[in-house]
Amino acid sequence: MLRSSLTVFLAAMFFLPFAGAAPRLQAQTETQDVARGAGAGVPQIILNDAALARLEELRQRHPAIARDHDVLIAAARSYLDEPTIAEEFHTTYKDDPAALHGMSEKAVERLTAIAMAWRLTGEDRYAARGRDELLGLAQLNSWYPAHFLGLSRITLAVALGYSWLGDALTDQEQQVIQAALVNYALKPGMAIYDKDQQYFDTGWTRPQDWVPPVAVPATLPDGTATSDITWPVASFNWNIVCNTGLIVAALAVSEAVPELAAQVIERAQISLRNGLALFAPDGAWPEGPMYGALSARDTAILVTALDSVLDHDFDLSEAAGLPGFGDYLLHMTGPTGLLFNYGDSDTVTDPVALSWLAHRFGRPDYDWHGSDAPESSHPAFNLLWRYGTGISPQVREPKALWFGGRGLVAIRSAWNDPDATFVGFKAGPLQSHHNNLDAGTFVIDAKGVRWAIDLGLGNYQLPGYFTSNRFDYYRTATIGQNTLTFERANQQVTSRAFVEDFSQVPGFTFAIADLSDAYGAAPGAIRRGVALINDRAVLIQDELTSAVVEQVAWTMHTKAEVSLDGAQAVLKQGGKEMTALILSPADARFELRSANPCDTDYNAECGAQNPNAGIQRLMVSVEAQQSPRRIAVLILSDPAQVDLYVPRVARLDDWRLAATLTNPAPRGGD
């Protein structure tokens, strides 16, 4: 009965069949009568009776599931003595809209945990607290659509909380919450869908490309600000997150306002094709693994939500590349547990989507719950999606993977060893949301420590950080990456570097990338090879043709304490030690420079930029010259064993052949 009204409207309006994009519909202008739906019933979204029964059965059989159950109950219990989200918004933050957006993910975590705790235990205290949270949010004056990402998270929190706590709410309380979902979320969402359709038709933006072909005006002709409304026709994480909130809200109120719910779902599932396109072709996410994990998590939410109410997901889970995202996230995570955090990514993220991917696509090796697995900040989703113990990381293969669509490579010596050696390497296209000018950058883990670091996300509040001034800042500019710089200039925003060779040979796994386009040079002019040798040493080798005559600087950012001795640098961190050796040029020497933006040419708004405290730049400078140049740096655990890793000279072009003829692998040199 709970599916009937919405299903009838959807089928009658536009489904024949469900697969593929449906024709667009114009939004109906009549006011939806929320009151008429009061008492009609609340759809069970994701957490239905069957899911509860399955969880209870698994809890009895699997100690790990029982532990996850206890984690969720503990999280829910911890919220009982805290002020509600609405109370904190009013008292602590004085109704500041920016604060509500900052609290929006907290609302999802809290309401899902509290509501699930009530469904699992039946204890009234959880129902009472969930009711207070829902009504507090529903009775705010607005959810502030000017920042739709935050609005969408509040929407998701309220919609799921309303569905999961529906039986504990009176008809009047249901009506209040329904009205908030309709007036604060669904109607503003429909207005944005309509606005984007109107301006998409005039050509100021296009699907599957976050960079518009012409400048987007600050204000549209009707006076509407363009900020935060481009997500339906753009390809970045907002598209998935915002559409997910609207889809779940539409499902939640589908019995009360089936016409509006059907319109929103139809528009959202079309829009989502733009966001889901970023998983193609192999699951690697251009905005970095942190934003990829958030996008995969919300993809899991929207698919399971649609399946639970409509028994289908419009084939959204068939998006190209989505099944491979688990490989990407696991390979982008080093043995230290830190992500290869290129772009605006952080070094940690919520891995909760891995369990859903494991079971949706028959990949039990994704269900990562070993002792080194990061803990999910969403215990409710973790419990819902983790219905198997999976395969432990030590049996996961392969130990290296190349993601050709984004020019990314991850290489490690082992999966089951926290002291394993790991190198993450990025070529790839540079034009994407949250991108840095970072072709050729790398990170290195060894002995349980990250030695070569990516600085990660900068200050989002810096002027023009996401628009015209983005690459004026240290963390986004080429100078702030572990790559080559020529006369301190930036790489080119619209360029594409690519991996041209990748090979796994016993004792020598390597990737070679052509970085030429990033520097505006002819193909083959600037190349970088990265190799893991005998599972213990990392070789970074660059080759420049005679056409490249500028002064060049090799850079590696590190948090280690560094002592220099000519062509040797000793790095110490966490009681561990590594050595870096310059193998080429023969007369080159290491130097240390400050990573504080105020000490560099990229000092715009330097007081507001991250000062990069405790971080140094380990550098090699090579003067301008016309002869071909090679820069080769070896980073290894024991300098006394250097001969085990670099027995002879080899050009990048000879790496593959030399690796098959000799073991250990070739060295870089003059």
XYZ file of C-alpha atoms in Angstrom:
670
model
C 0.000 0.000 0.000
C 2.835 2.405 0.822
C 4.256 2.082 -2.674
C 0.993 2.350 -4.534
C 0.404 6.083 -5.063
C 3.915 6.974 -6.107
C 4.335 3.907 -8.288
C 1.094 4.650 -10.137
C 2.121 8.253 -10.801
C 5.600 7.285 -11.955
C 4.356 4.582 -14.283
C 1.622 6.745 -15.745
C 3.840 9.746 -16.295
C 6.989 8.540 -17.929
C 8.241 4.976 -17.478
C 8.403 2.688 -20.465
C 10.675 0.997 -19.409
C 12.595 2.104 -16.297
C 16.057 1.944 -17.915
C 17.602 5.127 -19.279
C 16.690 8.765 -18.984
C 13.016 9.609 -19.102
C 11.546 12.628 -20.912
C 11.640 15.807 -18.866
C 8.407 17.132 -17.419
C 7.533 20.686 -16.564
C 6.965 21.237 -12.869
C 3.335 21.516 -11.918
C 2.499 24.935 -10.535
C -0.391 24.062 -8.251
C 0.269 24.045 -4.527
C 0.591 20.580 -3.050
C -1.872 19.869 -0.268
C 0.305 18.278 2.399
C -2.497 18.027 4.902
C -4.439 15.593 2.759
C -1.682 13.028 3.191
C -1.576 13.028 6.973
C -2.186 9.549 8.310
C -1.618 7.941 4.909
C 1.397 6.063 6.208
C 5.110 6.594 6.111
C 7.117 4.580 3.575
C 9.837 2.380 5.013
C 12.983 3.657 3.353
C 16.032 1.355 3.544
C 15.344 0.272 7.141
C 12.268 -1.854 6.525
C 10.978 -4.814 8.516
C 12.927 -7.290 6.400
C 16.184 -5.411 7.010
C 15.549 -5.388 10.750
C 14.893 -9.115 10.801
C 18.054 -9.774 8.825
C 20.134 -7.619 11.175
C 18.847 -9.430 14.236
C 19.530 -12.832 12.687
C 23.070 -11.824 11.706
C 23.738 -10.324 15.118
C 23.134 -13.718 16.654
C 25.603 -15.443 14.318
C 28.404 -12.937 13.701
C 30.398 -11.402 16.572
C 31.527 -8.593 14.249
C 27.909 -7.646 13.482
C 27.137 -7.759 17.193
C 30.006 -5.347 17.808
C 28.695 -2.997 15.135
C 25.281 -3.181 16.794
C 26.829 -2.156 20.116
C 28.727 0.697 18.441
C 25.485 2.065 17.025
C 23.625 1.850 20.340
C 26.528 3.562 22.110
C 26.510 6.364 19.525
C 22.753 6.856 19.891
C 23.021 6.857 23.677
C 25.751 9.499 23.573
C 23.406 11.924 21.818
C 20.688 11.782 24.472
C 22.348 14.251 26.834
C 23.407 16.732 24.139
C 21.301 19.670 22.915
C 19.360 18.973 19.740
C 20.728 20.232 16.431
C 18.081 22.978 16.394
C 18.826 24.021 19.983
C 22.525 24.256 19.258
C 21.779 26.233 16.101
C 19.663 28.730 18.057
C 21.747 29.136 21.212
C 25.359 28.522 20.258
C 25.306 29.779 16.681
C 22.576 32.431 16.942
C 20.708 31.138 13.874
C 23.696 31.643 11.569
C 22.837 29.845 8.288
C 26.483 28.922 7.713
C 26.502 27.092 11.045
C 23.471 25.007 10.065
C 25.240 23.922 6.910
C 28.299 23.043 8.953
C 26.124 20.900 11.221
C 24.267 19.186 8.391
C 26.350 15.992 8.239
C 26.122 15.760 12.016
C 22.351 15.766 11.619
C 22.510 12.734 9.285
C 24.805 10.809 11.620
C 22.701 11.628 14.679
C 19.194 11.037 13.368
C 20.034 7.768 11.620
C 21.742 6.437 14.752
C 18.938 7.474 17.112
C 16.155 6.266 14.828
C 17.819 2.916 14.199
C 18.465 2.477 17.929
C 14.732 2.851 18.513
C 13.882 0.352 15.769
C 16.377 -2.152 17.183
C 15.590 -1.772 20.901
C 12.071 -0.328 21.078
C 13.225 1.969 23.901
C 11.034 5.059 24.199
C 13.940 7.361 25.031
C 15.276 7.019 21.498
C 11.885 7.672 19.934
C 11.376 10.742 22.132
C 14.782 12.165 21.286
C 14.369 11.462 17.581
C 10.990 13.232 17.652
C 12.583 16.292 19.290
C 15.362 16.390 16.687
C 12.915 16.105 13.794
C 10.464 18.700 15.027
C 13.253 21.107 15.941
C 14.590 21.007 12.394
C 11.134 21.049 10.819
C 10.161 24.186 12.740
C 13.145 26.270 11.644
C 12.319 29.237 9.444
C 14.292 27.818 6.530
C 16.945 25.258 5.575
C 18.639 28.010 3.535
C 18.599 26.962 -0.123
C 21.349 29.474 -0.963
C 23.732 26.717 0.166
C 22.007 23.699 -1.285
C 24.643 21.165 -0.291
C 23.968 21.836 3.382
C 20.226 21.892 2.752
C 20.418 18.495 1.083
C 22.086 16.929 4.145
C 19.451 18.361 6.505
C 16.857 17.049 4.063
C 18.371 13.558 4.096
C 18.557 13.542 7.901
C 14.928 14.599 8.314
C 13.623 12.288 5.582
C 15.332 9.178 6.964
C 14.514 10.080 10.545
C 10.892 10.631 9.589
C 10.715 7.276 7.793
C 12.433 5.272 10.513
C 10.531 6.932 13.379
C 7.200 7.206 11.567
C 5.329 4.836 13.874
C 6.337 6.929 16.878
C 4.907 10.165 15.457
C 1.364 11.469 15.711
C -0.524 12.479 12.568
C 0.010 16.136 13.475
C 3.760 15.630 13.925
C 3.940 13.790 10.629
C 2.193 16.692 8.930
C 4.667 19.232 10.346
C 7.621 17.194 9.098
C 6.018 16.538 5.717
C 5.416 20.270 5.268
C 9.064 21.039 6.038
C 10.313 18.469 3.535
C 7.989 19.850 0.872
C 8.456 23.579 1.481
C 12.096 23.668 2.577
C 13.506 21.027 0.230
C 11.350 19.660 -2.584
C 9.948 22.955 -3.852
C 13.339 24.747 -3.786
C 14.816 21.695 -5.498
C 12.218 21.792 -8.255
C 12.887 25.509 -8.729
C 16.571 24.757 -9.287
C 15.831 21.915 -11.707
C 13.611 24.309 -13.662
C 16.178 27.101 -13.567
C 19.004 24.869 -14.738
C 16.859 23.486 -17.540
C 16.104 27.009 -18.689
C 19.711 28.121 -18.715
C 21.082 24.841 -19.966
C 18.930 25.392 -23.041
C 20.619 28.769 -23.586
C 24.075 27.203 -23.454
C 25.733 28.630 -20.349
C 26.582 25.206 -19.001
C 26.497 21.627 -20.181
C 26.151 18.227 -18.534
C 29.173 16.169 -17.516
C 31.528 19.145 -17.449
C 31.885 21.355 -14.406
C 33.609 24.092 -16.437
C 31.000 25.986 -18.512
C 31.800 26.860 -22.117
C 31.084 30.545 -21.414
C 31.393 32.585 -18.250
C 28.536 32.052 -15.819
C 27.187 35.438 -14.718
C 27.020 36.227 -11.023
C 23.303 36.918 -11.414
C 20.865 35.523 -13.938
C 18.554 37.842 -15.915
C 15.690 37.294 -13.483
C 17.895 38.288 -10.535
C 18.588 34.765 -9.257
C 22.124 34.234 -7.970
C 23.911 31.489 -9.852
C 25.807 30.226 -6.810
C 24.751 26.786 -5.672
C 22.270 26.096 -8.458
C 24.458 24.519 -11.124
C 24.698 21.095 -9.484
C 21.889 19.387 -11.481
C 23.715 19.806 -14.799
C 27.278 19.537 -13.482
C 29.565 16.612 -12.767
C 31.008 16.723 -9.275
C 30.130 15.430 -5.824
C 27.367 17.999 -5.227
C 25.290 16.464 -7.993
C 25.065 13.112 -6.225
C 24.741 14.500 -2.693
C 22.023 17.046 -3.531
C 19.994 14.665 -5.679
C 20.215 11.982 -2.984
C 18.655 14.248 -0.377
C 15.820 15.177 -2.718
C 15.115 11.592 -3.807
C 14.918 10.317 -0.224
C 12.713 13.253 0.787
C 10.414 12.604 -2.174
C 10.100 8.948 -1.183
C 9.383 9.926 2.412
C 6.406 12.138 1.493
C 5.286 10.137 -1.522
C 1.998 9.046 0.072
C 1.120 12.603 1.070
C 2.105 14.392 -2.157
C 2.591 11.740 -4.836
C 2.506 14.175 -7.787
C 5.302 16.348 -6.428
C 7.283 13.312 -5.290
C 7.074 11.796 -8.777
C 8.230 15.033 -10.404
C 11.228 15.365 -8.096
C 12.301 11.745 -8.530
C 11.988 12.001 -12.308
C 14.138 15.140 -12.444
C 16.666 13.797 -9.934
C 17.250 10.484 -11.676
C 17.929 12.315 -14.943
C 20.272 14.784 -13.242
C 22.184 11.999 -11.514
C 23.534 10.722 -14.842
C 25.805 13.787 -14.838
C 27.273 13.082 -11.413
C 27.543 9.318 -11.760
C 29.453 9.809 -15.018
C 32.534 10.649 -12.939
C 32.903 7.017 -11.826
C 33.689 6.090 -15.446
C 35.635 4.350 -16.758
C 37.243 2.452 -13.864
C 35.958 3.886 -10.576
C 38.702 6.460 -9.952
C 37.281 9.768 -8.735
C 38.821 12.991 -10.148
C 38.099 15.084 -7.035
C 40.190 12.782 -4.847
C 39.353 9.739 -2.722
C 37.681 11.684 0.092
C 35.073 13.221 -2.210
C 34.818 9.958 -4.101
C 33.956 8.092 -0.899
C 31.280 10.661 -0.043
C 29.825 10.346 -3.544
C 29.854 6.538 -3.381
C 28.205 6.620 0.045
C 25.344 8.766 -1.214
C 25.034 6.641 -4.349
C 24.546 3.673 -2.034
C 21.919 5.585 -0.053
C 19.901 6.635 -3.090
C 20.030 3.173 -4.698
C 18.989 1.338 -1.529
C 16.299 3.947 -0.884
C 14.799 3.553 -4.356
C 15.013 -0.236 -4.194
C 13.285 -0.312 -0.809
C 10.263 1.711 -1.988
C 10.049 1.239 -5.772
C 11.799 -2.119 -6.194
C 14.138 -0.603 -8.812
C 16.722 2.178 -9.063
C 16.283 3.455 -12.641
C 19.471 1.486 -13.440
C 21.504 4.137 -11.608
C 23.634 1.418 -10.024
C 24.595 0.347 -13.545
C 26.688 3.517 -13.938
C 29.966 2.786 -15.701
C 32.879 2.481 -13.311
C 30.838 2.315 -10.103
C 31.697 -1.362 -9.402
C 35.395 -0.469 -9.559
C 35.242 2.292 -6.985
C 36.095 -0.145 -4.213
C 39.347 -1.054 -5.954
C 40.133 2.625 -6.309
C 39.469 3.523 -2.668
C 41.411 0.565 -1.291
C 44.387 1.117 -3.574
C 44.412 4.854 -2.798
C 44.757 4.002 0.903
C 48.347 3.441 2.006
C 49.473 0.965 4.681
C 49.543 3.901 7.110
C 45.749 4.107 6.666
C 46.173 7.501 4.999
C 44.657 8.278 1.615
C 46.623 9.447 -1.389
C 44.939 12.795 -0.864
C 45.465 14.621 -4.144
C 43.381 17.710 -4.894
C 41.217 18.978 -2.050
C 41.017 15.537 -0.487
C 41.843 14.882 3.157
C 43.954 11.918 4.286
C 40.977 10.131 5.874
C 37.397 9.439 4.840
C 34.405 7.318 5.751
C 34.761 3.898 4.078
C 31.150 2.869 4.742
C 30.282 2.546 1.036
C 32.721 -0.345 0.665
C 30.358 -2.792 2.360
C 27.500 -1.820 0.060
C 29.731 -2.125 -2.999
C 30.952 -5.533 -1.788
C 27.496 -7.037 -1.749
C 25.958 -5.100 -4.609
C 28.664 -6.173 -7.047
C 29.797 -9.486 -5.584
C 33.175 -8.238 -4.398
C 33.676 -9.556 -0.853
C 37.246 -8.257 -0.899
C 35.776 -4.738 -0.647
C 34.219 -5.492 2.745
C 37.199 -4.153 4.621
C 36.883 -4.663 8.360
C 40.383 -5.595 9.448
C 42.094 -4.059 12.421
C 43.555 -1.326 10.192
C 40.195 -0.286 8.708
C 39.060 3.255 9.559
C 35.869 3.491 11.581
C 32.710 4.729 9.886
C 31.140 7.952 11.098
C 27.756 6.535 10.014
C 27.203 3.471 12.214
C 23.631 3.042 10.971
C 24.686 2.624 7.334
C 27.645 0.511 8.395
C 25.295 -1.879 10.183
C 22.760 -1.930 7.349
C 25.254 -2.632 4.590
C 27.654 -4.918 6.380
C 25.953 -8.277 6.209
C 29.077 -10.362 5.671
C 32.510 -10.492 7.214
C 34.307 -10.195 3.902
C 37.851 -11.149 3.005
C 40.696 -9.885 5.140
C 43.125 -7.438 3.495
C 46.042 -9.910 3.457
C 44.491 -11.911 0.610
C 43.649 -8.922 -1.546
C 45.397 -8.781 -4.901
C 46.912 -7.255 -6.930
C 49.465 -5.146 -5.074
C 49.562 -2.528 -7.833
C 46.860 -1.049 -10.025
C 46.700 1.545 -12.792
C 43.528 3.607 -13.168
C 43.908 4.700 -16.755
C 40.930 7.048 -16.898
C 42.450 9.396 -14.325
C 46.129 8.602 -14.807
C 46.560 7.200 -11.288
C 48.832 4.397 -10.110
C 49.128 2.762 -6.669
C 51.962 0.338 -5.859
C 52.622 -1.463 -2.557
C 54.825 -4.239 -1.270
C 52.052 -5.959 0.730
C 48.447 -5.635 1.868
C 48.770 -7.125 5.316
C 51.815 -5.249 6.607
C 51.457 -1.803 8.236
C 55.180 -1.301 7.571
C 54.809 -2.029 3.861
C 56.232 0.334 1.267
C 53.651 2.214 -0.802
C 53.793 4.824 -3.528
C 50.813 6.645 -5.013
C 51.463 8.426 -8.322
C 49.263 10.821 -10.312
C 49.419 12.000 -13.909
C 45.902 12.455 -15.235
C 43.810 15.322 -16.623
C 44.105 18.463 -14.505
C 40.748 20.033 -15.298
C 38.250 18.909 -12.695
C 36.492 20.253 -9.643
C 38.745 20.351 -6.540
C 41.794 19.864 -8.783
C 45.346 21.007 -8.147
C 48.015 21.578 -10.785
C 49.738 18.392 -9.714
C 50.684 16.192 -12.677
C 53.533 13.955 -11.562
C 52.869 14.203 -7.841
C 53.423 11.256 -5.489
C 53.151 10.103 -1.881
C 55.297 7.485 -0.130
C 54.593 5.294 2.919
C 57.168 3.010 4.540
C 57.806 1.661 8.042
C 54.347 2.819 9.133
C 55.105 6.466 8.289
C 54.118 8.750 5.417
C 57.370 10.294 4.208
C 56.298 12.114 1.042
C 53.038 13.917 1.770
C 50.368 15.661 -0.235
C 49.310 18.872 1.476
C 45.646 18.226 0.735
C 42.770 20.644 1.008
C 43.350 24.355 1.447
C 41.232 27.130 2.906
C 37.939 27.102 1.002
C 37.204 30.651 2.163
C 40.142 32.192 0.298
C 38.957 34.676 -2.359
C 38.268 32.928 -5.648
C 39.430 29.552 -4.298
C 37.037 27.687 -6.577
C 37.110 30.170 -9.446
C 39.558 32.682 -10.903
C 42.133 32.768 -8.082
C 42.375 29.072 -7.299
C 45.934 28.583 -8.520
C 47.289 31.706 -6.858
C 47.526 29.705 -3.631
C 50.357 27.442 -2.535
C 48.417 24.245 -1.871
C 46.705 24.283 -5.253
C 49.614 25.608 -7.341
C 52.300 23.400 -8.866
C 54.847 24.677 -6.344
C 52.843 22.957 -3.583
C 52.996 19.500 -5.203
C 55.603 16.726 -5.264
C 56.514 17.284 -8.879
C 58.701 19.385 -11.157
C 58.507 23.155 -11.441
C 60.089 25.272 -14.156
C 60.948 28.804 -13.088
C 58.299 28.403 -10.353
C 55.514 28.518 -12.979
C 52.217 26.634 -12.767
C 51.239 23.716 -14.940
C 48.496 24.372 -17.474
C 44.941 23.981 -16.174
C 43.469 22.420 -19.307
C 46.287 19.918 -19.850
C 46.302 16.137 -19.643
C 49.264 14.087 -18.486
C 48.971 10.342 -19.031
C 50.567 7.096 -17.929
C 52.265 5.567 -20.951
C 53.679 2.402 -19.371
C 52.888 0.288 -16.316
C 54.400 -3.056 -15.429
C 54.684 -5.485 -12.545
C 57.890 -7.529 -12.749
C 59.198 -9.434 -9.708
C 61.278 -6.964 -7.750
C 60.356 -4.038 -9.999
C 56.895 -2.513 -10.358
C 56.826 0.774 -12.218
C 54.801 3.397 -14.048
C 56.024 5.973 -16.558
C 54.039 9.115 -17.340
C 54.368 11.740 -20.041
C 53.946 15.079 -18.249
C 54.782 17.219 -21.280
C 51.316 18.617 -21.929
C 51.077 19.879 -18.343
C 54.009 22.176 -19.064
C 53.009 23.158 -22.599
C 55.803 21.052 -24.095
C 55.821 18.680 -27.054
C 54.934 15.028 -26.376
C 57.824 13.099 -24.860
C 59.694 16.215 -23.695
C 59.091 15.737 -19.948
C 58.591 12.249 -18.524
C 58.561 10.813 -15.011
C 59.029 7.210 -13.939
C 58.133 5.890 -10.478
C 59.258 2.427 -9.391
C 59.050 0.210 -6.321
C 62.245 -1.864 -6.243
C 62.488 -5.131 -4.303
C 59.580 -3.967 -2.097
C 61.910 -1.658 -0.165
C 62.983 1.355 -2.237
C 61.184 3.953 -4.342
C 62.871 5.460 -7.389
C 61.612 8.746 -8.875
C 63.280 9.384 -12.237
C 62.628 12.339 -14.549
C 63.903 12.762 -18.090
C 63.874 16.032 -20.037
C 64.777 16.381 -23.699
C 67.068 19.079 -25.051
C 64.001 21.107 -26.036
C 63.368 21.842 -22.342
C 65.975 24.429 -21.381
C 64.510 26.143 -18.298
C 65.782 25.748 -14.768
C 63.910 22.887 -13.116
C 63.270 22.049 -9.468
C 62.405 18.603 -8.074
C 60.264 18.773 -4.912
C 59.080 16.431 -2.186
C 57.066 17.753 0.785
C 57.688 15.971 4.077
C 56.916 16.233 7.779
C 60.142 14.422 8.616
C 63.139 15.936 10.344
C 65.711 16.204 7.561
C 69.493 16.387 7.693
C 71.450 17.001 4.481
C 74.856 15.844 3.313
C 75.265 16.817 -0.317
C 73.476 14.232 -2.439
C 72.146 12.401 0.617
C 69.281 13.319 2.923
C 68.381 11.445 6.100
C 64.709 11.659 7.079
C 63.577 10.865 10.632
C 59.990 10.629 11.808
C 58.165 8.666 14.481
C 61.346 6.924 15.568
C 61.898 5.631 12.020
C 64.508 6.608 9.439
C 64.711 6.716 5.639
C 67.423 7.916 3.286
C 67.075 9.809 0.017
C 69.931 9.665 -2.509
C 70.405 11.728 -5.660
C 71.555 9.320 -8.346
C 71.491 11.902 -11.114
C 72.770 14.483 -11.956
C 76.135 13.542 -10.493
C 76.831 17.057 -9.203
C 73.339 17.765 -7.791
C 72.773 18.450 -4.113
C 69.717 18.415 -1.883
C 68.414 21.597 -0.307
C 65.588 22.439 2.100
C 63.158 25.288 1.585
C 60.208 26.626 3.484
C 56.710 25.428 2.617
C 55.127 28.512 4.188
C 53.238 30.318 1.390
C 54.394 33.683 2.755
C 57.978 32.680 1.877
C 57.147 31.911 -1.760
C 55.846 33.628 -4.883
C 52.417 32.122 -4.129
C 51.776 34.374 -1.159
C 48.405 35.862 -2.106
C 46.345 36.244 1.087
C 49.206 34.366 2.738
C 47.974 35.163 6.237
C 44.806 33.190 5.463
C 46.569 30.345 3.686
C 47.581 27.286 5.658
C 51.124 28.015 6.930
C 52.096 24.348 6.454
C 53.692 24.263 9.888
C 56.100 21.385 10.430
C 56.399 20.734 6.671
C 59.539 21.220 4.588
C 60.346 21.040 0.903
C 63.162 18.627 0.088
C 64.407 19.874 -3.283
C 66.875 19.319 -6.085
C 67.554 22.231 -8.439
C 69.040 21.712 -11.894
C 70.213 24.730 -13.863
C 68.991 25.625 -17.329
C 70.767 23.788 -20.121
C 70.072 22.452 -23.607
C 71.439 18.928 -23.228
C 69.028 16.177 -22.162
C 68.710 16.008 -18.398
C 67.869 13.245 -15.981
C 66.939 13.683 -12.310
C 66.815 10.466 -10.318
C 66.157 10.237 -6.582
C 66.089 6.967 -4.649
C 64.302 6.743 -1.296
C 65.130 3.647 0.731
C 65.327 2.180 4.213
C 69.027 1.321 4.422
C 71.646 3.263 2.429
C 74.202 0.519 3.091
C 72.148 -1.730 0.803
C 71.918 0.721 -2.074
C 73.617 -1.742 -4.453
C 70.653 -4.086 -4.042
C 68.455 -1.475 -5.685
C 70.569 0.376 -8.254
C 73.106 -1.930 -9.935
C 73.331 -0.046 -13.218
C 72.082 2.846 -15.326
C 68.893 2.624 -17.395
C 66.833 5.118 -19.368
C 63.053 5.155 -18.869
C 62.720 3.645 -22.343
C 64.800 0.687 -21.166
C 63.003 0.050 -17.872
C 60.718 -2.664 -19.145
C 63.445 -4.559 -20.996
C 66.048 -4.146 -18.259
C 63.584 -5.254 -15.585
C 62.946 -8.511 -17.396
C 66.651 -9.216 -17.881
C 67.977 -8.320 -14.438
C 66.798 -8.619 -10.887
C 67.023 -6.361 -8.999
C 65.867 -3.555 -11.223
C 67.633 -0.770 -13.103
C 68.937 2.424 -11.619
C 68.589 5.947 -12.882
C 71.720 7.810 -13.794
C 73.471 10.087 -16.217
